[in-house]
C-alpha atoms as an extended CHARMM CRD file, in Angstrom:
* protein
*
        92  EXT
         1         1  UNK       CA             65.3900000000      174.9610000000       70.0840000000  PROA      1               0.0000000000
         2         2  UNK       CA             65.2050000000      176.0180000000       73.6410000000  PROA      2               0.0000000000
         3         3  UNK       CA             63.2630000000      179.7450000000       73.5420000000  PROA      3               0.0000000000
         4         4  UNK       CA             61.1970000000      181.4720000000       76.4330000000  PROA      4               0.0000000000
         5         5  UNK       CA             57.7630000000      180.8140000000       77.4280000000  PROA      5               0.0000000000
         6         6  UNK       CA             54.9250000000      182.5580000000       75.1530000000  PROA      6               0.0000000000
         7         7  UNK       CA             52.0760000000      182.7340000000       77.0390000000  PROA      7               0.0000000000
         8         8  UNK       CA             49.8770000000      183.5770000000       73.8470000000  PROA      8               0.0000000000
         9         9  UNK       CA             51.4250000000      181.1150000000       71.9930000000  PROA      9               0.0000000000
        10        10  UNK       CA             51.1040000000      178.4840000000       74.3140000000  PROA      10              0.0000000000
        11        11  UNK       CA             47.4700000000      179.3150000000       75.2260000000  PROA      11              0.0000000000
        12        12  UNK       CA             46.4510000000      179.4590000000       71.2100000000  PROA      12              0.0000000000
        13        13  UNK       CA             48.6010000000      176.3270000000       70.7710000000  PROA      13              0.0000000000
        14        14  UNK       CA             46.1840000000      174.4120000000       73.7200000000  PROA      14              0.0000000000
        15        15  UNK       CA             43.1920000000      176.1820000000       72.0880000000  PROA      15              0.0000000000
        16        16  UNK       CA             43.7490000000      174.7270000000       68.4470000000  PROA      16              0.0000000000
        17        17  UNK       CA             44.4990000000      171.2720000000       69.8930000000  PROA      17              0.0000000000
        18        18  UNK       CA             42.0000000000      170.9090000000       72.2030000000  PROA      18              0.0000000000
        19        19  UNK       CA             39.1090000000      173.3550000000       71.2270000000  PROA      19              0.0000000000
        20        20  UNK       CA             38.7360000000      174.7450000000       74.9990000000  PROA      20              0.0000000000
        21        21  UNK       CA             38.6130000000      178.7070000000       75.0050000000  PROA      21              0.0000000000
        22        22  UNK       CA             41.2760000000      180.6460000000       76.0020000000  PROA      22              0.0000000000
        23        23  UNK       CA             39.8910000000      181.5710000000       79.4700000000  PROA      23              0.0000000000
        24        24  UNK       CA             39.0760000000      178.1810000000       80.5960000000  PROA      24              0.0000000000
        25        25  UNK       CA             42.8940000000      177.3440000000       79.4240000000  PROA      25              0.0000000000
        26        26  UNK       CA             44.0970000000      180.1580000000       81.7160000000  PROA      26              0.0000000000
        27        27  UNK       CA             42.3970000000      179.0320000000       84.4550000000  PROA      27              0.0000000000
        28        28  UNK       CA             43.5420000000      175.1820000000       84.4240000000  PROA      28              0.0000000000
        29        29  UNK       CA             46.9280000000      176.3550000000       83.9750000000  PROA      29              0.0000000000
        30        30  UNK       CA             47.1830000000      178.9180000000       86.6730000000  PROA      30              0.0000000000
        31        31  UNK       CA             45.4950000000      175.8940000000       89.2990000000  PROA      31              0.0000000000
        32        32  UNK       CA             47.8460000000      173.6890000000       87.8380000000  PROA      32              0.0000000000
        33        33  UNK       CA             50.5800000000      176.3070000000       88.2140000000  PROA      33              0.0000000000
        34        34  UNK       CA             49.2880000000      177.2170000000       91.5170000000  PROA      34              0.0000000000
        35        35  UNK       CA             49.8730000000      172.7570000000       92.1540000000  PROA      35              0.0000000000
        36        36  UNK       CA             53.1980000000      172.9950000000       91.1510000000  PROA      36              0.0000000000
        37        37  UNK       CA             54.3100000000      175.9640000000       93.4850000000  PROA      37              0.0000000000
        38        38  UNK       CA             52.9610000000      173.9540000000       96.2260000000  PROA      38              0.0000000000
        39        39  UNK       CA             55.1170000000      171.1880000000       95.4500000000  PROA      39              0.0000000000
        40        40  UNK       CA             58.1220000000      172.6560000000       95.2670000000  PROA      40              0.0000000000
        41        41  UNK       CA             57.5730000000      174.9450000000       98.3220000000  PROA      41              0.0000000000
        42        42  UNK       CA             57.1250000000      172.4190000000      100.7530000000  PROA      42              0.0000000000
        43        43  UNK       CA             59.8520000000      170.0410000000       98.5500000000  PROA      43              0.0000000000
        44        44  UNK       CA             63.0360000000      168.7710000000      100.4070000000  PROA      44              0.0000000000
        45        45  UNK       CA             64.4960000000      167.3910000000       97.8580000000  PROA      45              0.0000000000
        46        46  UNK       CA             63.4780000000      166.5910000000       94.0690000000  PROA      46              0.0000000000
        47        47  UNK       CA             59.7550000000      166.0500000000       93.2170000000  PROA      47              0.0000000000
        48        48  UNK       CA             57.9880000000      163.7180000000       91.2010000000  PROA      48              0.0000000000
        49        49  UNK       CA             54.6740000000      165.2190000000       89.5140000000  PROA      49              0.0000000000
        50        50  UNK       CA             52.0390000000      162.9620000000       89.3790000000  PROA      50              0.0000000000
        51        51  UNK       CA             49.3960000000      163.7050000000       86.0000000000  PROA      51              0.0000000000
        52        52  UNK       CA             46.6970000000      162.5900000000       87.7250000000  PROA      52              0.0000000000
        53        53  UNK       CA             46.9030000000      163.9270000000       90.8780000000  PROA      53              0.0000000000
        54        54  UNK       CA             47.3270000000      167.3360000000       88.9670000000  PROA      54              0.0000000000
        55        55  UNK       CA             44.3570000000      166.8860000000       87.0640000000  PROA      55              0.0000000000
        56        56  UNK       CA             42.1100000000      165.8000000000       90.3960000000  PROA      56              0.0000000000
        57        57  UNK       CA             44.1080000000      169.6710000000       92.3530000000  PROA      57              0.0000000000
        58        58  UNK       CA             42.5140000000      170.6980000000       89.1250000000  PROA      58              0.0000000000
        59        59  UNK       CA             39.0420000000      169.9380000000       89.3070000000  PROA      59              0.0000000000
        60        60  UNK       CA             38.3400000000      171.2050000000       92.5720000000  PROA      60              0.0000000000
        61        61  UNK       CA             38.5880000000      174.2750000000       92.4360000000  PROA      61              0.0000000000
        62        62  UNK       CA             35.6620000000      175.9660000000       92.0870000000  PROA      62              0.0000000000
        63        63  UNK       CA             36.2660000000      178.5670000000       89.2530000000  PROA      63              0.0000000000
        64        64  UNK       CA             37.1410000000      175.1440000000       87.0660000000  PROA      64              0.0000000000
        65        65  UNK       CA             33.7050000000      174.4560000000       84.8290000000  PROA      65              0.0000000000
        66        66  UNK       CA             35.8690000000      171.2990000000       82.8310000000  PROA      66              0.0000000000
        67        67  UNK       CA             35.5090000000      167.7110000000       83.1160000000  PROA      67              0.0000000000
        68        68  UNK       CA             38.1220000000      165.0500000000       83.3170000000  PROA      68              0.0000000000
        69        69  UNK       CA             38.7600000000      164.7630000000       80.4430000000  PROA      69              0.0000000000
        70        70  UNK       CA             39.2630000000      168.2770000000       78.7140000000  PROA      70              0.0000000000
        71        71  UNK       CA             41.1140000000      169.4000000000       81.5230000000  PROA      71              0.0000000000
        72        72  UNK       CA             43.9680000000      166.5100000000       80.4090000000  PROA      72              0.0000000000
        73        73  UNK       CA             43.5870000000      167.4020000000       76.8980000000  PROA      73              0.0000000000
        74        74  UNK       CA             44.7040000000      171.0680000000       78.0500000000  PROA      74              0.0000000000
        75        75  UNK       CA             47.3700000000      169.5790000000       80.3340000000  PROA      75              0.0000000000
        76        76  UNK       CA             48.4880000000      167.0850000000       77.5790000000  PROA      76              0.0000000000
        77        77  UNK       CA             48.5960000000      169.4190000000       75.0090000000  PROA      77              0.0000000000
        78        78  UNK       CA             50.6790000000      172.0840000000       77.0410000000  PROA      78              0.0000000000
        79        79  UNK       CA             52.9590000000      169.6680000000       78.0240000000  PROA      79              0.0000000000
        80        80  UNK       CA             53.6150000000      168.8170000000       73.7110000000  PROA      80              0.0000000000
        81        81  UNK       CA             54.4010000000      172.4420000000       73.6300000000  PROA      81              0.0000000000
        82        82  UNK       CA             56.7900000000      172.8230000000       76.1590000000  PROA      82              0.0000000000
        83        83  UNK       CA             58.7950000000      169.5780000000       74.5070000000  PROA      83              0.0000000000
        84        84  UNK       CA             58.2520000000      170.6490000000       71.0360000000  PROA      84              0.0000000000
        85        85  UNK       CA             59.5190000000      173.8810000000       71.9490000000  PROA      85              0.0000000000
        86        86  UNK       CA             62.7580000000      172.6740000000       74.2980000000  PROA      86              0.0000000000
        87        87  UNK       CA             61.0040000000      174.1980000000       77.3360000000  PROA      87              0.0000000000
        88        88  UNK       CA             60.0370000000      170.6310000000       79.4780000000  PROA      88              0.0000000000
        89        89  UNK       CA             60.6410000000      167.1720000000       78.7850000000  PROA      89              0.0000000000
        90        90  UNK       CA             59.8840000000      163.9300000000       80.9480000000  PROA      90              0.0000000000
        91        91  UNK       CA             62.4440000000      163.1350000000       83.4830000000  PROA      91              0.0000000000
        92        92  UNK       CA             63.1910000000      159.1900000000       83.2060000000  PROA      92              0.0000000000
């Protein structure tokens, strides 16, 4: 069932999963959305997305006040959306 993106959705969806609040969810995914753009930009040809090296883009920025840890459970858990909800899935 391939639908758009809710925002709302998605960020309640992380919340109930992971028990982070909605603003710190916000935050991780607009530096990890922020990562991605940056990939792609300077991209020549297909990427491949590394989870960890997301995570690490992640936790420097300065506005992020996560560990390790909780910042992959929000990554983790929006990823599960996106594939329960036909939006991502992994690329073998």
């Amino acid at each position: 069932m391939n639908q758009p993106l809710n925002e709302q959705e998605l960020v309640q969806y992380i919340a109930d999963k992971t028990k982070a609040d909605a603003k710190s969810i916000r935050i991780v995914l607009k530096h990890e959305q922020a990562y991605m753009d940056k990939l792609h930009k300077n991209a020549k040809t297909d990427i491949e997305i590394d989870s960890d090296e997301v995570v690490d883009y992640v936790l420097r920025q300065s506005d992020v006040k996560l560990d390790e840890l909780k910042v992959e459970a929000i990554l983790d858990a929006e990823m599960k959306y996106l594939i329960d909800n036909g939006l991502a899935d992994y690329d073998d």
